[in-house]
Tab-separated table of C-alpha atoms and ligand atoms in Angstrom:
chain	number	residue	atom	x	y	z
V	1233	UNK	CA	0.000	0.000	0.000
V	1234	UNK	CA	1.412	3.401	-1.048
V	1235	UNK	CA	1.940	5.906	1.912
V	1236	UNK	CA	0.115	8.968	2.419
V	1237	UNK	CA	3.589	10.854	2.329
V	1238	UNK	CA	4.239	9.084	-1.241
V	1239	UNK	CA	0.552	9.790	-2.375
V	1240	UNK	CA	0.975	13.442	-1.278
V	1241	UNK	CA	4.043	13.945	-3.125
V	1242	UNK	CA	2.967	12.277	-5.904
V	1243	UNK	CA	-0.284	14.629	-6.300
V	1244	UNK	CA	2.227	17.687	-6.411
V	1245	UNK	CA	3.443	16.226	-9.816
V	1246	UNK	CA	0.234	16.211	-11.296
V	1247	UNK	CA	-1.345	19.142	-13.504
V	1248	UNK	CA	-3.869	21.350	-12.045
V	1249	UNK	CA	-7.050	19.568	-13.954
V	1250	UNK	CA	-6.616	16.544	-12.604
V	1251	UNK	CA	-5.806	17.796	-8.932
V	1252	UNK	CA	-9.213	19.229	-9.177
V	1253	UNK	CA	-10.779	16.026	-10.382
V	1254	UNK	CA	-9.213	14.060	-7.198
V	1255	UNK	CA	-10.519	16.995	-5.206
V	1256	UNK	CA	-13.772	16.190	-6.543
V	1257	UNK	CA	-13.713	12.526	-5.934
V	1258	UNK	CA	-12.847	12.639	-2.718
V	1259	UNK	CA	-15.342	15.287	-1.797
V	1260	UNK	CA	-17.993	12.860	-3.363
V	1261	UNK	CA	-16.084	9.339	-1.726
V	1262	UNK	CA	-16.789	11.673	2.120
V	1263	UNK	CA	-19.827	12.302	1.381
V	1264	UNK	CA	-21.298	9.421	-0.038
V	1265	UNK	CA	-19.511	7.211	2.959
V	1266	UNK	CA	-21.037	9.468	5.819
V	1267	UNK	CA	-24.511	9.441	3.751
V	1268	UNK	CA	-24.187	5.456	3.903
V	1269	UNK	CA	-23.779	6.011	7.532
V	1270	UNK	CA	-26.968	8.090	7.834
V	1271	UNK	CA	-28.738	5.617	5.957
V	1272	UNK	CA	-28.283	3.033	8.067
V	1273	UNK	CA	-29.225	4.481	11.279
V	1274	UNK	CA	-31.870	6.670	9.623
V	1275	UNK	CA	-33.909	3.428	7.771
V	1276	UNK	CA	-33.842	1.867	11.570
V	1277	UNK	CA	-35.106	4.528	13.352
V	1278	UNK	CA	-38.092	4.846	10.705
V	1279	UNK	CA	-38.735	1.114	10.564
V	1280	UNK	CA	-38.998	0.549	14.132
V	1281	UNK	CA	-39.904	3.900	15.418
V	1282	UNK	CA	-43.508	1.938	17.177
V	1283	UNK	CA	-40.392	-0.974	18.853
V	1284	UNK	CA	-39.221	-3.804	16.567
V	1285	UNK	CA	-41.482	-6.021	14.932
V	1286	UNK	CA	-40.904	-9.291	12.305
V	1287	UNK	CA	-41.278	-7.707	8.654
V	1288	UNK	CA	-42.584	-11.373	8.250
V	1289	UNK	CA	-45.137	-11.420	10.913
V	1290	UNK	CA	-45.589	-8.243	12.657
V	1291	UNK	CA	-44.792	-9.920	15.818
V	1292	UNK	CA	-42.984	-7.611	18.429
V	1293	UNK	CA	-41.046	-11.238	20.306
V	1294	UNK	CA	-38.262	-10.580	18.892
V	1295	UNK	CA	-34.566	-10.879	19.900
V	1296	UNK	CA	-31.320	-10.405	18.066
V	1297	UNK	CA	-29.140	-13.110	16.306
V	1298	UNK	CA	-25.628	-12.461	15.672
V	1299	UNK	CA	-23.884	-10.725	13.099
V	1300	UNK	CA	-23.740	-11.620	9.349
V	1301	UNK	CA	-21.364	-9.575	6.944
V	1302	UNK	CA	-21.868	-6.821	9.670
V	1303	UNK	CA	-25.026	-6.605	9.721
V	1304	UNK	CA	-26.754	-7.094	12.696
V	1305	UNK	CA	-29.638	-10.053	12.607
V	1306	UNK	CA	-32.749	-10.680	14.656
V	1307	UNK	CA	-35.065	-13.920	15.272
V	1308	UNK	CA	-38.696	-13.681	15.451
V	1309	UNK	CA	-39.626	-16.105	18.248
V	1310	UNK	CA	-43.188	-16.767	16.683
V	1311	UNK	CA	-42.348	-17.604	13.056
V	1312	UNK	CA	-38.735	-18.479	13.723
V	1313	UNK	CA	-37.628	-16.807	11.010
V	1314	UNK	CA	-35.057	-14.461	10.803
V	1315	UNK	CA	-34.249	-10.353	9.101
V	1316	UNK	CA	-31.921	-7.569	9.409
V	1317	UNK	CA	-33.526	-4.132	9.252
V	1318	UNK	CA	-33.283	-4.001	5.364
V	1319	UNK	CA	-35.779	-7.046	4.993
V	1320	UNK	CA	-38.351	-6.667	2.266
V	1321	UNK	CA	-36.338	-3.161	1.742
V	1322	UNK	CA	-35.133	-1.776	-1.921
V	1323	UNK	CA	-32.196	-2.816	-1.611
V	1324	UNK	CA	-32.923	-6.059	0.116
V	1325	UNK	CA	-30.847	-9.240	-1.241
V	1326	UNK	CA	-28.768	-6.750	-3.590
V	1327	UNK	CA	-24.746	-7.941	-3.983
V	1328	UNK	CA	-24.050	-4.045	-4.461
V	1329	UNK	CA	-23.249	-1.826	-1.935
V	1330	UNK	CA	-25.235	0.777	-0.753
V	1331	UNK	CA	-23.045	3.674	-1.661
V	1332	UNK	CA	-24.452	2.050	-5.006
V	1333	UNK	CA	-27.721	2.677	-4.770
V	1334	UNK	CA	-27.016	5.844	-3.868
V	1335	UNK	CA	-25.251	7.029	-6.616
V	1336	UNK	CA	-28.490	5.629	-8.623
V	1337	UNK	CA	-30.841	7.624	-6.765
V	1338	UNK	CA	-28.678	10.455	-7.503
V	1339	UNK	CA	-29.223	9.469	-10.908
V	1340	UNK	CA	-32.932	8.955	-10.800
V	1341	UNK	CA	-33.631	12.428	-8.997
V	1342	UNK	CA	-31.596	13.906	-11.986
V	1343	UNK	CA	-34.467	12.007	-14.261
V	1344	UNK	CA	-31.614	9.928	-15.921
V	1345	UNK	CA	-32.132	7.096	-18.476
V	1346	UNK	CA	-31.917	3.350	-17.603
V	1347	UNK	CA	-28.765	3.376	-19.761
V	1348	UNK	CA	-27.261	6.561	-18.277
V	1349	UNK	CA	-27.980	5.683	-15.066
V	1350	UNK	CA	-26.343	2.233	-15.545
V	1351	UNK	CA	-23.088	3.819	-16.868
V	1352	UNK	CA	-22.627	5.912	-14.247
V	1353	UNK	CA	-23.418	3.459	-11.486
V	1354	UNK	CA	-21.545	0.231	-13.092
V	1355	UNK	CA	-24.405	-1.796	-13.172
V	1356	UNK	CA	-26.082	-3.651	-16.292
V	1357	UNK	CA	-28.861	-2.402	-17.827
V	1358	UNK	CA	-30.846	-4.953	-16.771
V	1359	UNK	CA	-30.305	-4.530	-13.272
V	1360	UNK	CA	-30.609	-0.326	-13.604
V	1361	UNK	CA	-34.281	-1.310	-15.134
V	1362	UNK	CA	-34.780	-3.465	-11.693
V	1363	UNK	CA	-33.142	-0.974	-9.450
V	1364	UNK	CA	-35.319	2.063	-10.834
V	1365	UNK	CA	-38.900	-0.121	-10.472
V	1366	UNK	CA	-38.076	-1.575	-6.802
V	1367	UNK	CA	-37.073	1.588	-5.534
V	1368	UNK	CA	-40.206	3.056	-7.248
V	1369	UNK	CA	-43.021	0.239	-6.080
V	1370	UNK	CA	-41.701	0.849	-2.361
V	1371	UNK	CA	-41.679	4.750	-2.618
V	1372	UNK	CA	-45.330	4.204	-3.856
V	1373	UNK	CA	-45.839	2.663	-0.684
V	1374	UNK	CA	-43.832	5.289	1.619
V	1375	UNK	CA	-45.872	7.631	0.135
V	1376	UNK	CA	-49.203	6.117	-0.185
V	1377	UNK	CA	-52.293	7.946	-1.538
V	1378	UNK	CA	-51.747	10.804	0.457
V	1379	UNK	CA	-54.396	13.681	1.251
V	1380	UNK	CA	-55.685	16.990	-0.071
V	1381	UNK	CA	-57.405	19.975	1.695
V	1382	UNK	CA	-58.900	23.227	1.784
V	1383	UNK	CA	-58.622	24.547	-1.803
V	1384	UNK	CA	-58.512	22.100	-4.043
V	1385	UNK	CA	-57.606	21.739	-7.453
V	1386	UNK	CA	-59.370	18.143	-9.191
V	1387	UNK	CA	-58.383	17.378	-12.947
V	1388	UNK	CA	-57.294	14.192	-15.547
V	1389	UNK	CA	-54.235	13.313	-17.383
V	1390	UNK	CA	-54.148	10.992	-20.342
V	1391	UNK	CA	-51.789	9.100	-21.452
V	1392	UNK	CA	-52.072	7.004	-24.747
V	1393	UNK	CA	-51.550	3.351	-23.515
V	1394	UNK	CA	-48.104	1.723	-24.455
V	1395	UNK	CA	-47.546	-2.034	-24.414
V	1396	UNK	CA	-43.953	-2.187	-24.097
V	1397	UNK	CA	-42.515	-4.857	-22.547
V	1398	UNK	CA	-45.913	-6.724	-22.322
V	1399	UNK	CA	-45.188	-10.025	-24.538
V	1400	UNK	CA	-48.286	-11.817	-26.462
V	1401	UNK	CA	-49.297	-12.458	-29.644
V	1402	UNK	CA	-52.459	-10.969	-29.220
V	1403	UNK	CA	-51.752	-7.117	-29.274
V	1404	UNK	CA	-54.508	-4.860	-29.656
V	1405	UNK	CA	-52.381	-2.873	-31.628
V	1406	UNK	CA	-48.402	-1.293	-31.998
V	1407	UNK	CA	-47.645	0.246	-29.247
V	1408	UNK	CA	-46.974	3.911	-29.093
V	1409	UNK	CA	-43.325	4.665	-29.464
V	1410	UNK	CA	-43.870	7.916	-27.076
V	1411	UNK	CA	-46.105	7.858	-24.605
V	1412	UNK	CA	-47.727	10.983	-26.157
V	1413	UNK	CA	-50.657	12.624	-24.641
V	1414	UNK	CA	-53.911	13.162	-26.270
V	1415	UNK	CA	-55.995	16.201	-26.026
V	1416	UNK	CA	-59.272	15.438	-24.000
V	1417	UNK	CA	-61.237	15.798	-27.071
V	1418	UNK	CA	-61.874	11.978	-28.474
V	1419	UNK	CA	-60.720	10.013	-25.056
V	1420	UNK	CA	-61.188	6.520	-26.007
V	1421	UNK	CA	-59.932	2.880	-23.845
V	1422	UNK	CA	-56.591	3.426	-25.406
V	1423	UNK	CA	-56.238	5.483	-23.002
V	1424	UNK	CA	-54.514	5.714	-19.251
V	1425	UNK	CA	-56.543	8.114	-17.238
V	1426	UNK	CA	-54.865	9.406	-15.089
V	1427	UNK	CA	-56.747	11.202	-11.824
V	1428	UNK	CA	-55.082	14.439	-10.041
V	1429	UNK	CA	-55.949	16.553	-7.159
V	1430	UNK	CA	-53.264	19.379	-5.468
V	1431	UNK	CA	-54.380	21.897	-2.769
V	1432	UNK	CA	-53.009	25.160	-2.244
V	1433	UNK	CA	-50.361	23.381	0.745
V	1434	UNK	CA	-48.322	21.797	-2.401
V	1435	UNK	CA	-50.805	17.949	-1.502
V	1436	UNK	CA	-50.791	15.889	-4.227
V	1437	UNK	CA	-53.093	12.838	-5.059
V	1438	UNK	CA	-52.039	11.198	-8.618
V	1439	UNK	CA	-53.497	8.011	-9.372
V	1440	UNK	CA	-53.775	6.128	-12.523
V	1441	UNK	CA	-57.563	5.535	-12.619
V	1442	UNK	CA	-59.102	3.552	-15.284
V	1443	UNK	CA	-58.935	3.147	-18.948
V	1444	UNK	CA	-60.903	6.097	-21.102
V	1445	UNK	CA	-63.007	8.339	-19.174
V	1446	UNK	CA	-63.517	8.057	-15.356
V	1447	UNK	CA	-67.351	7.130	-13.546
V	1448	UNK	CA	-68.108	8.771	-10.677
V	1449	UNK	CA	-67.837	5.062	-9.177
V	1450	UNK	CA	-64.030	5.385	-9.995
V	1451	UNK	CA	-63.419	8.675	-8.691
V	1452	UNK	CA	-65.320	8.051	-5.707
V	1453	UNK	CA	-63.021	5.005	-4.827
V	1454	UNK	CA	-59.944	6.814	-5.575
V	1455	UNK	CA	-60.832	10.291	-3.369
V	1456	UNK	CA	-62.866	8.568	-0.377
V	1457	UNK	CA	-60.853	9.295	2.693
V	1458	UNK	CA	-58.550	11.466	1.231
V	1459	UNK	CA	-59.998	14.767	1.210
V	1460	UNK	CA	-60.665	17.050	3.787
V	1461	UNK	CA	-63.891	18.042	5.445
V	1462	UNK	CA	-65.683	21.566	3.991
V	1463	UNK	CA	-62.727	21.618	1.626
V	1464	UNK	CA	-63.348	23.806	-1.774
V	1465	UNK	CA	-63.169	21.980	-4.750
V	1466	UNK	CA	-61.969	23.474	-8.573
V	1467	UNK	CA	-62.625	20.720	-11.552
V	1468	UNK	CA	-63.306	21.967	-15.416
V	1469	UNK	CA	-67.270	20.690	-16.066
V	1470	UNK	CA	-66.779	17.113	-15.641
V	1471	UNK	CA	-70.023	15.483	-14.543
V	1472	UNK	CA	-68.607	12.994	-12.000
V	1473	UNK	CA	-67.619	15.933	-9.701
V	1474	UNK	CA	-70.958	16.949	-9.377
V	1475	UNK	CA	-72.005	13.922	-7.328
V	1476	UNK	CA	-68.950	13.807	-5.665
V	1477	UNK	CA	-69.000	17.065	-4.729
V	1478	UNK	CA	-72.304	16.859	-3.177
V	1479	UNK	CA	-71.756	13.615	-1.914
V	1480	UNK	CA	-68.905	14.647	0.003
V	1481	UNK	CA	-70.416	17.738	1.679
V	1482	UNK	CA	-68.122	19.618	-0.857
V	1483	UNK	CA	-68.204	23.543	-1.566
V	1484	UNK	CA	-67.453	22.680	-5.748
V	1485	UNK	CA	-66.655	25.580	-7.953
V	1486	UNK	CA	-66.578	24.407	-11.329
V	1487	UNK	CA	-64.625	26.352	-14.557
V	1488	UNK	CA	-65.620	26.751	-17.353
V	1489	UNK	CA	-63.009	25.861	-20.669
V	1490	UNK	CA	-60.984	28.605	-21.086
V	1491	UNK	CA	-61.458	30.756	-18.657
V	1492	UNK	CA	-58.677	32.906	-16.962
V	1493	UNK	CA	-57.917	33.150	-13.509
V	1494	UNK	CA	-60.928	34.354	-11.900
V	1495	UNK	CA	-60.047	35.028	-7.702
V	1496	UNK	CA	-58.550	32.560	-6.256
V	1497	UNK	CA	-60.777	29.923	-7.931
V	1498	UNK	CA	-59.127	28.297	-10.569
V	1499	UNK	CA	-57.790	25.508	-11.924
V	1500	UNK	CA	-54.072	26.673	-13.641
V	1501	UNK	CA	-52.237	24.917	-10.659
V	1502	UNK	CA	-52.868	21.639	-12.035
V	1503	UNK	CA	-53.214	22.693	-15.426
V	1504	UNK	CA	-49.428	23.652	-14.659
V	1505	UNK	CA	-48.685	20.448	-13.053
V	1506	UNK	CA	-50.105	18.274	-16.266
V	1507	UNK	CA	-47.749	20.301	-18.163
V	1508	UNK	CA	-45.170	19.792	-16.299
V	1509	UNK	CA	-45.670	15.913	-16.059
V	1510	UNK	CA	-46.150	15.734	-19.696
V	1511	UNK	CA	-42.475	17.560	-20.066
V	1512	UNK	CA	-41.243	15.022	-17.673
V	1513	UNK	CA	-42.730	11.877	-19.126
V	1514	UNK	CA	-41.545	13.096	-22.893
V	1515	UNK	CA	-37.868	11.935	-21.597
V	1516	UNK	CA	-38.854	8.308	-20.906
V	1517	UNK	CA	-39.298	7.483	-24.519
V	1518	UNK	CA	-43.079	5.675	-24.170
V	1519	UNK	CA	-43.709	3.948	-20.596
V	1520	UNK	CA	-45.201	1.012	-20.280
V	1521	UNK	CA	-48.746	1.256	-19.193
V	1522	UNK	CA	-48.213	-1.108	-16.500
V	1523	UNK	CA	-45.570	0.861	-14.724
V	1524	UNK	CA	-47.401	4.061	-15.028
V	1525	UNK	CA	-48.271	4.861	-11.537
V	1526	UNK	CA	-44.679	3.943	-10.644
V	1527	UNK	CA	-43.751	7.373	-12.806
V	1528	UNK	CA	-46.645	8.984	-11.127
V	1529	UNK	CA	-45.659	8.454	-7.685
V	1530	UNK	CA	-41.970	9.393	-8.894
V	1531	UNK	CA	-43.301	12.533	-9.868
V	1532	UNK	CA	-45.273	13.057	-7.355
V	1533	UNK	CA	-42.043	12.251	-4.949
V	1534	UNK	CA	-39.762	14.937	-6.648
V	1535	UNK	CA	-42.685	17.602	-6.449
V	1536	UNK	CA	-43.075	17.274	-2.891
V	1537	UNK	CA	-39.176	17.352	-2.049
V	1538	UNK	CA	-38.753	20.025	-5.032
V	1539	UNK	CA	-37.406	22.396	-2.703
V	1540	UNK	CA	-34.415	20.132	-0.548
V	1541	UNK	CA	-31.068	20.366	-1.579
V	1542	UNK	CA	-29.648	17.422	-3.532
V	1543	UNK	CA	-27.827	15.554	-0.928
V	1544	UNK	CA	-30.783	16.096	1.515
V	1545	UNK	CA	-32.977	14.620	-1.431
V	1546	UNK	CA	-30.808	11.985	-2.539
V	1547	UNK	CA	-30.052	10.550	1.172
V	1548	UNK	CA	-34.059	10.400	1.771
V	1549	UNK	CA	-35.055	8.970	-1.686
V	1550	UNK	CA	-33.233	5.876	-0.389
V	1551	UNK	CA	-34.351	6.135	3.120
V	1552	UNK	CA	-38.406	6.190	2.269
V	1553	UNK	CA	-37.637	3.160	-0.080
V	1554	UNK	CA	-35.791	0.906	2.304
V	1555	UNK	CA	-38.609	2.112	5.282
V	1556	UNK	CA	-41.281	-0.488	3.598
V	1557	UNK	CA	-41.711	-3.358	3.555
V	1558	UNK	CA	-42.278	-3.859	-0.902
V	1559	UNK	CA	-39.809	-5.999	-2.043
V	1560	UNK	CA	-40.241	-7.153	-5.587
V	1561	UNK	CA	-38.841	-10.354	-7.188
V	1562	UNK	CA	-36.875	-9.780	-10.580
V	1563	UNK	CA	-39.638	-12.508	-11.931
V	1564	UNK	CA	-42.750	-10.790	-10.689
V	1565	UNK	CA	-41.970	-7.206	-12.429
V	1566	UNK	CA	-42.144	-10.625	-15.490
V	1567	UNK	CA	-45.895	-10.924	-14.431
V	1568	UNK	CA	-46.513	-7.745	-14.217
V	1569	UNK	CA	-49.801	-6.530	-15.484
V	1570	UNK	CA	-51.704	-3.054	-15.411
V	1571	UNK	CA	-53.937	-2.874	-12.721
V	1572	UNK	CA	-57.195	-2.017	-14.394
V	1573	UNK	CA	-58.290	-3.442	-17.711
A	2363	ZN	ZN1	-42.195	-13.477	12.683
């Protein structure tokens, strides 16, 4: 091993360009190693904030098992079975490190390809595919449906559906090559409707819905529970949110088509946000209808942080997704399938 004296001398010979590059690295190598730290304790302190339970089966007899490749391992004295805190996490039964995954989410907050991504991190493209969907199916679940209130502004997305990845001989039809978006006008069951509510607070509920346009049924499913009492709600003329509205005890305000900002009742918020989402999906090259609400919930994740800095960001992004308890097999993103036909 060289020594430090050696290494120091030897940086003296080297031109001012790459100084700055090993200034850079090890900046990033600090960093990233006392992030890794964080993590750790962070993700335990989450998981276990209500006292240690078995990720198996939620029983709270448990007791701890000896060490294994420094991790610390636990027993669960009802099932027998035993988990370290990252059971059923992202990053659960990975070979890579953590400082890793890391990098990656770096790379997915920065809206990277798969390919990118993979570069960067020095992982296969395969496994950068994997990496981005586990992460995303347990942030779903860290972030749940989530709840609106006060003012609130109710609209739909579309987005043309897109059969990539989905192997059959029976096809409907090709698949789009962009998951374009379709102007309301002439919604049909080719499309992914997508259902959207933000309140003045920055809340966000986005849900894919159904296929084609929404039934009050559908929209009363999706919002039940999730909106606050004598809240306002803003929608264009949609029928559904007429019932809904009244069903929920709900002061609606409804806008017509093209009409400017009127008060402080309006609906360019989310008319803002579709456009917004619409920018950000355009990058993805066509998305797979069945892993839509994965890029919802992404969104939806770096609209809420918007405003942390990076490292803050990139730190938490892995924390939320190794909190849960959503593991996914590589062979059931195989079986995948949208979730409403
Ligand atoms: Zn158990």
């Amino acid at each position: 091993m060289p020594s430090i004296k050696s290494i120091l001398t030897d940086i003296q010979t080297l031109p001012l360009n790459q100084v700055e590059e090993l200034l850079s690295y090890l900046e990033e190598f600090l960093v990233s190693n006392s992030q890794v730290e964080q993590i750790y304790e962070d993700v335990k302190e989450f998981r276990f904030s209500k006292g240690k339970v078995c990720p198996h089966c939620s029983s709270e007899l448990i007791s701890k098992n000896g060490k294994y490749n420094g991790k610390q391992r636990y027993i669960c004295k009802d099932c027998k079975r035993t988990f370290t805190d990252f059971t059923n996490s992202a990053v659960y039964r990975s070979k890579k490190s953590l400082d890793k995954w890391l990098k990656y989410a770096k790379c997915m907050i920065m809206g990277l390809s798969i390919r990118k991504s993979a570069k960067i991190v020095g992982i296969n493209i395969a496994t950068s595919f994997f990496w981005r969907h586990k992460i995303l199916d347990c942030i779903s679940a860290f972030l749940g449906t989530g709840h609106v209130d006060g003012l609130i502004e109710a609209d739909e997305v579309f987005f043309a559906e897109n059969f990539k990845g989905t192997k059959t001989i029976n096809m409907p039809r090709e698949s789009h090559k962009r998951g374009k978006s379709i102007k309301k006008r002439g919604i049909s069951k080719e499309q992914i409707c997508v259902a959207t509510a933000l309140d003045r607070q920055g809340n966000l509920i986005i849900e894919p819905l159904c296929k084609g346009r929404m039934t009050y049924k559908e929209l009363e499913n999706l919002y039940k529970g999730h909106i606050g009492e004598n809240s306002i709600l803003c929608t264009d003329s949609h029928k559904s949110y007429i019932r809904f509205a009244t069903d929920f005890n709900l002061d609606h305000k409804r806008i017509k088509t093209g009409k400017h900002k009127e008060d402080i009742y309006h609906i360019q918020h989310i008319n803002s946000l579709h456009s917004n989402l619409k920018r950000w999906m355009g990058r993805f090259n066509g998305v797979a209808s069945k892993y839509i609400s994965n890029y919802m919930h992404w969104f939806k994740w770096l609209k809420i942080f918007e405003n942390d800095k990076d490292s803050i960001k990139t730190k938490n992004f892995i924390v939320q997704s190794n909190v849960v308890y959503a593991y996914t097999k590589v062979k059931d993103f195989k079986l995948r399938t949208l979730q409403f036909v």
